[in-house]
Coordinates of C-alpha atoms in Angstrom, one line a residue:
Chain A
M76 CA 0.0 -0.1 0.0
A77 CA 1.1 3.7 -0.4
R78 CA 2.6 5.4 2.2
P79 CA 1.1 9.0 2.2
A80 CA 4.1 10.5 3.8
A81 CA 6.3 9.5 1.0
A82 CA 3.9 10.4 -1.6
A83 CA 3.6 13.8 -0.1
G84 CA 7.2 14.2 -0.2
I85 CA 7.1 13.4 -4.1
V86 CA 4.8 16.5 -4.5
R87 CA 5.8 19.1 -2.0
R88 CA 9.7 18.8 -2.6
R89 CA 9.7 17.7 -6.4
S90 CA 13.7 17.7 -7.1
G91 CA 14.6 16.3 -3.6
A92 CA 12.3 13.5 -4.1
W93 CA 13.4 12.6 -7.6
R94 CA 17.0 12.8 -6.5
R95 CA 15.9 10.4 -3.5
L96 CA 14.2 8.4 -6.2
L97 CA 17.3 8.0 -8.5
R98 CA 19.5 7.2 -5.1
G99 CA 17.1 4.4 -4.2
L100 CA 17.2 3.0 -7.7
Y101 CA 21.0 3.0 -7.7
A102 CA 21.4 1.6 -4.4
R103 CA 21.0 -2.2 -5.7
P104 CA 22.7 -3.4 -8.6
S105 CA 19.9 -5.0 -10.3
S106 CA 17.5 -1.7 -10.5
A107 CA 20.5 0.2 -11.5
L108 CA 21.1 -1.9 -14.5
G109 CA 17.4 -1.9 -15.2
A110 CA 17.2 2.1 -15.2
T111 CA 20.5 2.6 -17.1
L112 CA 19.4 0.0 -19.6
A113 CA 15.9 1.4 -20.0
A114 CA 17.5 4.9 -20.4
A115 CA 20.0 3.9 -23.0
F116 CA 17.1 2.4 -24.9
L117 CA 15.2 5.6 -24.4
L118 CA 17.9 7.7 -25.7
L119 CA 18.4 5.4 -28.5
A120 CA 15.1 5.7 -29.6
L121 CA 15.2 9.6 -29.4
L122 CA 18.3 9.7 -31.7
G123 CA 17.2 7.2 -33.7
P124 CA 17.6 8.3 -37.3
W125 CA 20.8 10.6 -36.5
V126 CA 23.0 7.7 -35.3
T127 CA 22.0 5.1 -37.7
P128 CA 24.2 4.4 -40.7
Y129 CA 21.2 3.4 -42.8
G130 CA 17.6 3.9 -43.3
P131 CA 15.4 0.9 -41.9
L132 CA 13.6 0.6 -45.2
D133 CA 16.9 1.0 -47.4
Q134 CA 17.7 -2.0 -49.4
D135 CA 21.1 -2.7 -50.7
F136 CA 20.8 -5.8 -53.3
A137 CA 24.7 -6.0 -53.6
A138 CA 24.7 -6.6 -49.9
R139 CA 22.2 -9.1 -49.0
S140 CA 22.2 -11.5 -46.4
Q141 CA 25.5 -10.4 -44.9
P142 CA 27.0 -11.4 -41.7
P143 CA 28.0 -8.8 -39.2
S144 CA 30.7 -6.8 -40.5
P145 CA 32.1 -3.4 -39.7
A146 CA 29.9 -1.7 -42.4
H147 CA 26.9 -3.6 -41.1
P148 CA 27.5 -4.2 -37.5
F149 CA 24.5 -6.5 -37.0
G150 CA 24.5 -7.8 -40.5
T151 CA 21.9 -7.4 -43.2
D152 CA 18.7 -9.3 -44.0
H153 CA 17.7 -11.3 -47.2
L154 CA 16.5 -8.0 -48.8
G155 CA 20.0 -6.3 -48.2
R156 CA 18.3 -4.0 -45.2
D157 CA 20.9 -3.2 -42.6
V158 CA 19.7 -4.9 -39.3
L159 CA 21.4 -2.6 -37.1
S160 CA 19.3 0.5 -38.3
R161 CA 16.2 -1.7 -38.3
V162 CA 16.7 -2.6 -34.7
V163 CA 16.9 1.2 -33.7
A164 CA 14.0 2.3 -35.9
G165 CA 12.2 -0.5 -34.0
D166 CA 13.4 0.7 -30.4
R167 CA 11.8 4.1 -31.6
D168 CA 8.6 2.5 -33.0
I169 CA 8.2 0.5 -29.8
F170 CA 8.5 3.4 -27.4
L171 CA 6.2 5.4 -29.4
L172 CA 3.3 2.8 -29.6
A173 CA 4.0 1.0 -26.1
G174 CA 4.7 4.3 -24.5
S175 CA 1.8 6.5 -25.9
G176 CA -0.5 3.4 -25.4
T177 CA 0.5 3.2 -22.1
L178 CA 0.3 6.7 -21.4
V179 CA -3.3 6.9 -22.5
A180 CA -4.3 4.0 -20.5
V181 CA -2.7 5.4 -17.4
L182 CA -4.3 8.8 -18.0
V183 CA -7.7 7.4 -18.7
G184 CA -7.4 4.9 -15.9
T185 CA -6.4 7.5 -13.4
L186 CA -9.1 10.0 -14.1
V187 CA -11.8 7.4 -14.4
G188 CA -10.7 5.6 -11.5
L189 CA -10.1 8.7 -9.2
A190 CA -13.8 10.0 -10.2
A191 CA -15.5 7.0 -10.2
S192 CA -14.2 5.5 -7.0
Y193 CA -14.2 8.8 -5.0
R194 CA -17.8 9.4 -6.0
G195 CA -18.9 5.9 -5.2
G196 CA -22.6 4.6 -5.7
W197 CA -23.9 3.5 -8.9
V198 CA -21.1 5.2 -10.9
E199 CA -18.6 3.0 -9.7
E200 CA -20.5 0.2 -9.8
V201 CA -21.3 0.6 -13.4
T202 CA -17.6 1.5 -14.3
Y203 CA -16.0 -1.3 -12.7
R204 CA -18.6 -3.9 -14.0
V205 CA -17.8 -2.6 -17.4
F206 CA -13.9 -2.8 -16.5
D207 CA -14.5 -6.3 -14.8
S208 CA -16.0 -7.6 -17.9
L209 CA -13.1 -6.3 -19.9
L210 CA -10.6 -7.9 -17.8
A211 CA -12.7 -11.1 -18.1
I212 CA -11.1 -11.4 -21.6
P213 CA -7.5 -12.5 -21.4
A214 CA -5.7 -9.3 -22.6
L215 CA -4.2 -10.9 -25.8
L216 CA -7.5 -12.5 -26.8
L217 CA -9.0 -8.8 -26.4
A218 CA -6.3 -7.6 -28.5
L219 CA -6.5 -10.0 -31.2
L220 CA -10.3 -9.3 -31.2
L221 CA -10.1 -5.8 -31.1
L222 CA -7.4 -6.1 -34.0
G223 CA -9.6 -8.2 -36.1
S224 CA -12.3 -5.9 -36.4
L225 CA -10.2 -2.5 -36.5
G226 CA -7.6 -4.3 -39.0
P227 CA -3.9 -4.1 -38.4
S228 CA -2.3 -0.6 -38.1
R229 CA -0.3 1.2 -35.6
V230 CA -3.2 3.3 -34.6
S231 CA -5.3 0.0 -33.7
V232 CA -2.0 -1.3 -31.9
L233 CA -2.1 1.7 -29.9
A234 CA -5.9 1.8 -29.2
V235 CA -5.6 -1.8 -28.1
I236 CA -3.1 -1.0 -25.4
A237 CA -5.0 1.6 -23.9
V238 CA -8.3 -0.6 -24.1
A239 CA -6.5 -3.3 -22.4
Y240 CA -5.0 -1.5 -19.6
T241 CA -7.1 1.2 -18.6
P242 CA -9.4 -1.2 -16.5
I243 CA -5.9 -2.5 -14.8
V244 CA -4.6 1.1 -14.0
A245 CA -8.0 2.2 -12.8
R246 CA -8.4 -0.9 -10.4
V247 CA -4.9 -0.1 -9.0
V248 CA -6.1 3.4 -8.5
R249 CA -9.4 2.4 -6.8
S250 CA -7.4 0.1 -4.4
V251 CA -5.8 3.3 -3.0
V252 CA -8.5 5.7 -3.3
L253 CA -10.9 3.5 -1.1
D254 CA -8.5 3.5 1.6
T255 CA -7.6 7.3 1.2
K256 CA -11.1 8.6 1.0
T257 CA -11.9 8.1 4.4
K258 CA -8.6 9.6 5.9
E259 CA -8.9 12.5 8.2
Y260 CA -6.8 15.2 5.8
V261 CA -9.6 14.3 2.9
L262 CA -12.7 14.7 5.1
A263 CA -11.1 17.9 6.6
A264 CA -10.4 19.2 3.0
R265 CA -14.2 18.3 2.2
M266 CA -15.3 20.0 5.2
Q267 CA -13.5 23.3 4.3
G268 CA -15.6 23.3 1.3
E269 CA -13.0 22.5 -1.3
S270 CA -14.3 21.5 -4.9
T271 CA -14.0 17.8 -5.8
A272 CA -11.4 18.5 -8.4
F273 CA -9.2 20.1 -5.7
V274 CA -9.7 17.3 -3.2
L275 CA -9.1 14.8 -5.8
G276 CA -6.1 16.4 -7.3
R277 CA -4.3 17.8 -4.1
E278 CA -5.3 15.7 -1.5
V279 CA -6.3 12.1 -2.9
L280 CA -4.0 11.9 -6.0
P281 CA -0.6 12.3 -4.3
S282 CA -1.3 9.0 -2.1
V283 CA -2.2 7.4 -5.3
L284 CA 1.2 8.3 -7.1
P285 CA 3.6 5.7 -5.8
A286 CA 1.2 2.9 -6.8
L287 CA 0.7 4.4 -10.1
A288 CA 4.3 4.8 -10.7
V289 CA 5.2 1.3 -10.2
E290 CA 1.9 0.1 -12.2
S291 CA 2.9 2.3 -15.2
A292 CA 6.3 0.9 -15.4
L293 CA 4.8 -2.5 -15.3
R294 CA 2.2 -1.6 -18.0
F295 CA 5.0 -0.2 -20.2
S296 CA 6.7 -3.7 -20.1
Y297 CA 3.6 -5.5 -20.7
A298 CA 2.9 -3.0 -23.6
I299 CA 6.4 -3.8 -25.0
F300 CA 5.4 -7.6 -24.5
L301 CA 2.0 -7.2 -26.4
V302 CA 3.4 -5.1 -29.2
A303 CA 6.0 -7.5 -29.7
S304 CA 3.7 -10.6 -29.8
L305 CA 1.0 -8.9 -32.0
G306 CA 3.9 -8.3 -34.4
F307 CA 5.4 -11.7 -34.2
L308 CA 1.6 -12.9 -34.7
G309 CA 1.3 -10.9 -38.0
V310 CA -1.6 -8.7 -36.7
G311 CA 0.0 -6.0 -35.2
V312 CA 2.4 -3.4 -37.1
Q313 CA 2.5 -4.6 -40.5
P314 CA 5.7 -5.3 -43.1
P315 CA 7.9 -3.4 -44.1
N316 CA 7.7 -1.4 -40.9
P317 CA 10.7 -2.4 -38.3
D318 CA 8.6 -3.7 -35.5
W319 CA 10.8 -6.1 -33.5
G320 CA 8.4 -9.1 -33.4
L321 CA 7.5 -8.8 -37.0
M322 CA 11.4 -8.7 -37.7
V323 CA 11.7 -12.0 -35.6
S324 CA 8.7 -13.6 -37.1
E325 CA 10.3 -12.8 -40.6
A326 CA 13.9 -14.0 -39.7
R327 CA 12.4 -17.4 -38.8
D328 CA 12.4 -18.3 -42.3
Y329 CA 16.1 -17.5 -42.7
V330 CA 17.1 -18.8 -39.5
Y331 CA 20.0 -20.9 -41.0
L332 CA 20.7 -18.7 -43.7
T333 CA 20.9 -15.5 -41.7
P334 CA 20.6 -16.2 -37.8
W335 CA 21.6 -12.6 -37.3
T336 CA 18.4 -11.3 -38.4
L337 CA 16.6 -13.0 -35.7
T338 CA 19.2 -12.7 -32.7
F339 CA 19.5 -8.9 -32.8
P340 CA 15.9 -7.9 -32.8
A341 CA 15.3 -10.9 -30.2
L342 CA 18.1 -9.7 -28.0
A343 CA 16.7 -6.2 -28.2
I344 CA 13.3 -7.2 -27.0
S345 CA 14.6 -9.2 -24.3
L346 CA 16.9 -6.5 -22.8
L347 CA 14.2 -3.8 -22.9
V348 CA 11.7 -6.0 -21.3
I349 CA 14.1 -7.0 -18.8
A350 CA 15.2 -3.4 -18.2
V351 CA 11.9 -2.2 -17.8
N352 CA 10.9 -5.1 -15.3
L353 CA 13.9 -4.6 -13.1
L354 CA 13.3 -1.0 -13.3
A355 CA 9.8 -1.6 -12.3
D356 CA 10.8 -3.7 -9.2
G357 CA 13.2 -1.1 -8.3
L358 CA 10.4 1.6 -8.1
K359 CA 8.2 -0.7 -5.9
R360 CA 11.2 -1.4 -3.3
V361 CA 11.8 2.3 -3.3
L362 CA 8.4 3.7 -3.2
Q363 CA 7.4 0.9 -0.8
V364 CA 4.5 -0.3 -2.9
G365 CA 3.3 -3.9 -2.2
D366 CA 2.6 -6.8 -4.1
T367 CA -0.8 -7.1 -5.4
P368 CA -2.1 -10.1 -7.4
Chain B
M130 CA -22.6 -24.5 0.5
A131 CA -25.8 -24.7 -2.2
R132 CA -26.3 -20.8 -1.6
F133 CA -22.8 -20.0 -2.2
L134 CA -22.6 -22.1 -5.3
L135 CA -25.6 -20.6 -6.7
R136 CA -24.2 -16.9 -5.9
R137 CA -21.1 -17.6 -7.6
A138 CA -22.8 -19.1 -10.5
G139 CA -24.9 -16.4 -10.9
F140 CA -21.7 -14.0 -10.9
L141 CA -20.2 -16.2 -13.5
L142 CA -23.5 -15.8 -15.5
L143 CA -23.7 -11.9 -15.5
T144 CA -19.9 -11.7 -16.4
L145 CA -20.4 -14.2 -19.4
V146 CA -23.6 -12.0 -20.5
F147 CA -21.3 -8.9 -20.3
T148 CA -18.4 -10.4 -22.2
S149 CA -20.4 -12.2 -24.7
L150 CA -21.9 -8.6 -25.3
L151 CA -18.6 -7.1 -25.9
I152 CA -17.3 -10.0 -28.0
F153 CA -20.5 -9.5 -30.2
L154 CA -20.2 -5.6 -30.4
I155 CA -16.3 -5.8 -31.1
T156 CA -16.9 -8.5 -33.6
Q157 CA -20.2 -7.6 -35.3
A158 CA -20.6 -3.9 -35.0
L159 CA -17.4 -2.4 -36.0
P160 CA -16.5 -1.8 -39.7
G161 CA -16.4 -4.7 -42.3
D162 CA -19.4 -5.7 -44.3
V163 CA -20.0 -9.6 -43.8
A164 CA -21.8 -10.1 -46.7
R165 CA -19.4 -8.2 -49.1
I166 CA -16.6 -10.3 -47.4
L167 CA -18.3 -13.4 -48.3
L168 CA -19.7 -12.7 -51.7
G169 CA -16.3 -10.8 -52.9
R170 CA -16.2 -7.2 -54.5
E171 CA -18.0 -7.9 -57.6
A172 CA -21.3 -9.2 -55.9
S173 CA -24.6 -7.6 -57.0
A174 CA -26.6 -5.2 -54.6
Q175 CA -29.3 -7.8 -54.8
A176 CA -27.1 -10.7 -53.9
L177 CA -25.7 -8.9 -50.9
A178 CA -29.2 -7.9 -49.6
Q179 CA -30.4 -11.6 -50.1
L180 CA -27.5 -12.6 -48.2
R181 CA -27.7 -10.2 -45.4
A182 CA -31.4 -11.0 -44.9
Q183 CA -30.1 -14.9 -45.0
L184 CA -27.6 -14.1 -42.3
G185 CA -30.1 -11.8 -40.2
L186 CA -27.7 -8.7 -40.6
D187 CA -30.5 -6.8 -41.7
R188 CA -32.1 -7.0 -38.2
P189 CA -31.5 -4.5 -35.2
L190 CA -28.5 -5.4 -33.4
P191 CA -30.0 -6.2 -30.0
I192 CA -32.1 -8.7 -31.6
Q193 CA -29.0 -10.1 -33.9
Y194 CA -27.2 -10.5 -30.3
L195 CA -29.9 -12.4 -28.8
T196 CA -30.4 -14.7 -31.7
W197 CA -26.6 -15.1 -31.7
L198 CA -26.3 -16.1 -27.8
G199 CA -29.6 -18.2 -28.0
D200 CA -28.1 -20.2 -30.9
F201 CA -24.9 -20.5 -29.1
V202 CA -26.4 -21.7 -26.0
R203 CA -28.4 -24.1 -27.9
G204 CA -25.4 -25.6 -29.7
D205 CA -25.7 -24.1 -32.9
W206 CA -22.6 -22.0 -33.4
G207 CA -22.9 -21.4 -37.2
T208 CA -20.7 -22.5 -40.0
S209 CA -17.2 -21.1 -40.6
F210 CA -17.2 -18.7 -43.4
S211 CA -13.8 -20.1 -44.6
T212 CA -13.8 -23.7 -44.3
G213 CA -17.8 -24.4 -44.5
Q214 CA -17.5 -26.6 -41.6
P215 CA -19.5 -26.4 -38.6
V216 CA -17.8 -24.2 -36.3
R217 CA -18.8 -26.3 -33.0
E218 CA -16.9 -29.3 -34.4
L219 CA -13.8 -27.4 -35.4
V220 CA -13.6 -25.4 -32.1
L221 CA -14.4 -28.4 -29.9
S222 CA -11.6 -30.6 -31.4
R223 CA -9.3 -27.9 -31.0
L224 CA -10.2 -27.2 -27.5
G225 CA -9.3 -30.6 -26.5
N226 CA -5.8 -30.2 -27.8
S227 CA -5.4 -26.7 -26.2
L228 CA -6.7 -28.3 -22.9
Q229 CA -4.0 -30.9 -23.0
L230 CA -1.5 -28.3 -23.4
A231 CA -2.8 -26.2 -20.6
G232 CA -2.9 -29.1 -18.3
L233 CA 0.6 -30.2 -18.9
T234 CA 2.0 -26.7 -18.6
L235 CA 0.0 -26.2 -15.1
L236 CA 1.5 -29.6 -14.1
I237 CA 4.8 -28.4 -14.5
A238 CA 4.4 -24.6 -13.7
V239 CA 2.2 -24.8 -10.5
P240 CA 4.4 -26.9 -8.3
T241 CA 7.8 -25.4 -9.6
A242 CA 6.5 -22.0 -9.1
V243 CA 5.1 -22.6 -5.7
G244 CA 8.3 -24.3 -4.6
L245 CA 10.4 -21.8 -5.6
G246 CA 8.3 -19.0 -4.2
V247 CA 8.4 -20.6 -0.9
L248 CA 12.0 -21.4 -1.2
A249 CA 12.8 -17.5 -2.1
A250 CA 10.7 -16.5 1.0
L251 CA 12.2 -18.9 3.6
Y252 CA 15.6 -17.6 2.5
E253 CA 14.5 -14.1 2.1
E254 CA 17.5 -11.6 1.1
S255 CA 20.0 -14.3 0.7
W256 CA 21.6 -15.5 -2.6
I257 CA 18.8 -17.9 -3.3
D258 CA 16.1 -15.3 -2.9
T259 CA 18.1 -13.0 -5.1
V260 CA 18.8 -15.7 -7.9
I261 CA 15.2 -16.7 -7.8
S262 CA 13.9 -12.9 -8.1
L263 CA 16.3 -12.1 -10.5
A264 CA 15.5 -15.2 -12.9
S265 CA 12.1 -14.7 -12.6
L266 CA 12.2 -11.1 -13.4
S267 CA 14.5 -11.3 -16.6
V268 CA 14.7 -14.7 -18.2
V269 CA 11.2 -15.6 -17.4
G270 CA 9.4 -12.5 -18.0
L271 CA 10.3 -12.5 -21.7
P272 CA 7.5 -12.9 -24.4
E273 CA 6.8 -16.7 -25.2
F274 CA 7.9 -16.4 -28.8
I275 CA 11.3 -15.4 -27.9
T276 CA 11.7 -18.1 -25.2
G277 CA 10.0 -20.7 -27.3
L278 CA 12.6 -20.1 -30.0
V279 CA 15.3 -20.1 -27.9
L280 CA 14.1 -23.7 -26.5
I281 CA 13.6 -25.0 -30.1
Q282 CA 17.3 -23.7 -30.7
V283 CA 18.4 -25.5 -28.0
F284 CA 16.1 -28.8 -27.8
S285 CA 15.7 -29.2 -31.5
F286 CA 18.3 -28.0 -33.4
R287 CA 21.3 -28.3 -31.1
L288 CA 20.4 -31.3 -29.1
G289 CA 17.8 -33.0 -31.4
W290 CA 15.8 -34.3 -28.3
L291 CA 12.2 -32.8 -29.1
P292 CA 10.6 -32.0 -32.2
A293 CA 10.5 -28.2 -33.1
N294 CA 7.2 -28.6 -35.1
S295 CA 4.0 -29.7 -33.1
S296 CA 1.6 -29.7 -35.7
I297 CA 0.1 -33.1 -34.8
A298 CA -2.6 -34.9 -36.6
P299 CA -6.1 -34.9 -35.3
G300 CA -6.9 -37.9 -33.1
T301 CA -3.1 -38.2 -31.8
G302 CA -3.3 -40.1 -28.3
L303 CA -2.1 -38.4 -25.6
V304 CA 1.1 -40.6 -25.2
A305 CA 2.0 -40.5 -28.8
A306 CA 1.5 -36.6 -28.7
L307 CA 3.8 -36.1 -25.3
P308 CA 7.0 -35.4 -27.2
Y309 CA 5.5 -32.5 -29.3
L310 CA 3.8 -31.2 -26.2
V311 CA 6.9 -31.0 -24.0
L312 CA 8.5 -27.8 -25.6
P313 CA 5.2 -25.8 -25.8
A314 CA 4.4 -26.8 -22.1
L315 CA 7.6 -25.5 -21.1
T316 CA 7.5 -22.3 -23.0
A317 CA 4.3 -21.4 -21.6
T318 CA 5.4 -22.3 -18.1
L319 CA 7.9 -20.0 -18.1
V320 CA 5.8 -16.9 -18.0
L321 CA 3.5 -18.4 -15.4
L322 CA 6.6 -19.3 -13.3
A323 CA 7.5 -15.7 -12.5
Y324 CA 4.3 -14.5 -11.7
V325 CA 3.0 -17.4 -9.5
A326 CA 6.4 -17.9 -7.8
R327 CA 6.2 -13.8 -7.0
L328 CA 3.2 -14.0 -5.5
T329 CA 3.6 -17.0 -3.5
R330 CA 6.9 -15.5 -2.0
A331 CA 5.1 -12.3 -1.0
S332 CA 2.4 -14.5 0.6
V333 CA 4.8 -16.5 2.6
L334 CA 6.7 -13.3 3.6
V335 CA 3.4 -12.1 5.2
E336 CA 2.8 -15.2 7.1
L337 CA 6.3 -15.6 8.5
G338 CA 5.9 -11.9 9.9
R339 CA 2.8 -12.9 12.1
P340 CA 2.7 -13.3 15.4
Y341 CA 1.7 -17.1 15.8
V342 CA 4.9 -17.8 14.1
R343 CA 7.0 -16.1 16.6
T344 CA 4.7 -18.0 19.2
A345 CA 5.4 -21.4 17.7
V346 CA 9.0 -20.7 17.6
L347 CA 9.1 -19.5 21.1
K348 CA 7.4 -22.4 22.4
G349 CA 10.0 -25.1 20.7
V350 CA 8.1 -26.1 17.6
P351 CA 10.8 -27.1 15.3
W352 CA 11.3 -24.6 12.5
R353 CA 10.6 -27.2 9.9
R354 CA 7.4 -28.1 11.4
V355 CA 6.4 -24.3 11.8
V356 CA 6.9 -23.9 8.1
I357 CA 5.0 -27.0 7.0
A358 CA 2.2 -26.9 9.4
H359 CA 1.6 -23.6 10.0
V360 CA 3.2 -21.2 7.7
L361 CA 2.5 -23.0 4.4
R362 CA -1.3 -24.0 5.4
N363 CA -2.0 -20.2 5.3
A364 CA 0.2 -19.0 2.7
L365 CA -0.6 -21.4 0.0
L366 CA -4.2 -20.4 0.4
P367 CA -4.2 -17.0 -1.6
T368 CA -1.9 -19.1 -4.2
I369 CA -5.0 -20.6 -5.6
T370 CA -6.4 -17.3 -6.4
V371 CA -3.2 -16.3 -8.0
I372 CA -3.3 -19.5 -10.2
A373 CA -6.8 -18.7 -11.1
I374 CA -5.7 -15.2 -12.2
S375 CA -2.9 -16.7 -14.0
F376 CA -5.3 -18.6 -16.4
G377 CA -5.5 -15.3 -18.1
W378 CA -2.0 -15.3 -18.6
L379 CA -1.9 -19.1 -19.7
I380 CA -4.6 -18.3 -22.4
S381 CA -2.9 -15.4 -23.7
G382 CA 0.6 -17.3 -23.5
L383 CA -0.9 -20.4 -25.4
I384 CA -2.3 -18.3 -28.3
V385 CA 1.5 -17.2 -29.0
V386 CA 2.9 -20.7 -28.1
E387 CA 0.6 -22.6 -30.4
N388 CA 1.6 -19.9 -33.1
V389 CA 5.2 -20.4 -32.5
F390 CA 5.1 -24.6 -32.5
N391 CA 2.2 -24.7 -34.9
Y392 CA 0.2 -26.8 -32.4
P393 CA -3.4 -27.4 -33.4
G394 CA -5.3 -25.6 -30.5
L395 CA -7.6 -22.8 -30.0
G396 CA -5.0 -20.6 -30.4
R397 CA -4.1 -21.4 -34.0
L398 CA -7.5 -21.5 -34.7
L399 CA -8.0 -18.0 -33.3
T400 CA -5.3 -16.3 -35.5
F401 CA -6.6 -18.4 -38.4
A402 CA -10.0 -17.1 -38.0
I403 CA -8.8 -13.3 -37.6
A404 CA -6.6 -13.8 -40.8
R405 CA -9.5 -15.0 -42.7
R406 CA -11.9 -12.5 -40.9
D407 CA -14.1 -15.6 -40.1
I408 CA -16.3 -14.2 -37.8
P409 CA -18.4 -16.9 -36.3
L410 CA -15.2 -19.0 -35.6
L411 CA -13.9 -15.8 -34.3
Q412 CA -16.8 -15.2 -31.8
A413 CA -16.9 -19.0 -30.9
V414 CA -13.5 -19.4 -30.3
A415 CA -13.4 -16.1 -28.0
L416 CA -16.5 -17.1 -26.1
V417 CA -14.9 -20.6 -25.6
A418 CA -11.8 -19.1 -24.2
V419 CA -13.6 -16.5 -22.0
L420 CA -16.0 -19.3 -20.7
G421 CA -12.7 -21.4 -19.5
F422 CA -11.2 -18.5 -18.0
A423 CA -14.7 -17.6 -16.0
L424 CA -15.1 -21.3 -14.8
A425 CA -11.4 -21.5 -13.7
N426 CA -12.0 -18.5 -11.3
L427 CA -15.2 -20.0 -10.3
V428 CA -13.4 -23.2 -9.4
A429 CA -10.4 -21.3 -7.5
D430 CA -13.3 -19.6 -5.6
I431 CA -14.9 -22.6 -4.6
L432 CA -11.5 -24.2 -3.7
Y433 CA -10.3 -21.1 -1.5
A434 CA -13.7 -21.4 0.4
V435 CA -13.3 -25.0 0.9
F436 CA -9.9 -25.0 2.2
N437 CA -10.2 -22.0 4.1
P438 CA -11.9 -23.0 7.3
R439 CA -12.4 -19.2 8.4
I440 CA -15.0 -18.7 5.4
T441 CA -18.1 -20.3 6.0
L442 CA -20.0 -21.1 2.9
R443 CA -23.2 -19.2 2.6

């Protein structure tokens, strides 16, 4: 559960809290590794096009299926595309898709969760009934159903992440709000006649933040997982886009000929997922958020 | 007990009504004209209208939904657009295969995960805990298609012990199918393992901190007995719920695993149905999967109540 004291610290003394958060993360090798790796992937995603030697779709027919070499550090695929450039472009892609999908889910989930569980009554009942029935459909199944009718595109993938993860975020928010809304400081604010928006934003939200931060990191790691899986299944991002899952699935046909086209994107997914998982675990420890099933 | 069961079954029914409505809305009400898909681009307006009337697509959505659900409950699941076969036979035969795979996965995953979780909790903060936590956070949290491909690389290509392709023929017996099941089951296991082990660890740690443990230790009960007779009895109870929740993961995981290994289960059928825009098939597979998930939760609820002496079944 959230510790209101720690949460209040985050809001009141922002810079100090950030420094403490970072120090906490770097106090252990595992979360330090996670944070560093995740930051490196993010940096690479931001710098993407300026650091890669070739474009992700550029084909060089003279250099097809080349093993790793100084000119192509990760080799080239059967169409003569530079694997390193594609992996970096895929990094940018996955941060864009998984990141913005998670962001939408966290924003909507927080707003709806705060409002519905603070207000209570039938609004809460109906909201969480709908969310529960969404959660009764396993995430990947829901994703496939939505993609089946929306058709595969990047926008649908983004929408799928948002729809699949909003209820989960809302549920986490609710578990904290139900505990917080009966606290004296919240009641005091209400007694003073503060508006609901003020009470929610200034008094309730801070206590939700630690759990929300951990959940966001976790959701982001699952979103990466989901985007890659959908790409692999051929229903997510479509060729010739440099999606990591898609690259792995395409490379399967050439695994004997050009194993490096499979290894590097697979390695990239693995490292990023591990990094974000370690980061989420570190956040959980530093912010003292408990395990919830 | 009877009232408890009835209440739970009522909840289950309610959830299923909601989710079936969601599935229906997602698959039916969103863009894409079914008649156009079936008859192709060149079909005449008359033929399209006729087919729509025949399929009942010209009727209001609520009626369509009720007819669809009613037919489904009565066992008429429609005909597959792409294969022309009755959907029910197709789905049920694949369901058997998926259940086989899921069963073997749980058989491997649950004891291993619970064992590791308990071990990590008993040796909290020691190197055993660190290794288990790190392993479950890293290797085990990877997408199934990657762990699956690694397992294929090692056990099929390098060692040659197990087949890389699990496309077994229909009607293959369990014993004959077993070698084809091992790698997919192991792959699906890895994802469950992390999750169940983590939460088992957490719940054992909670119990270890309770006063009754200190009391038992102080009055001289051997540690081994404290753990087995007191701590585990209480700590493993929430694990039942965790396993039921992880069923959702298992279903998601199996969809990917079946596609990696070409295993003829519901997951393969699902991606097939999506690729062909085969709506009746898609709806049936989704409903069956959701029903399975809901039933697993119901069973877990009942088991939890049965094993928990503090809950009286009302």
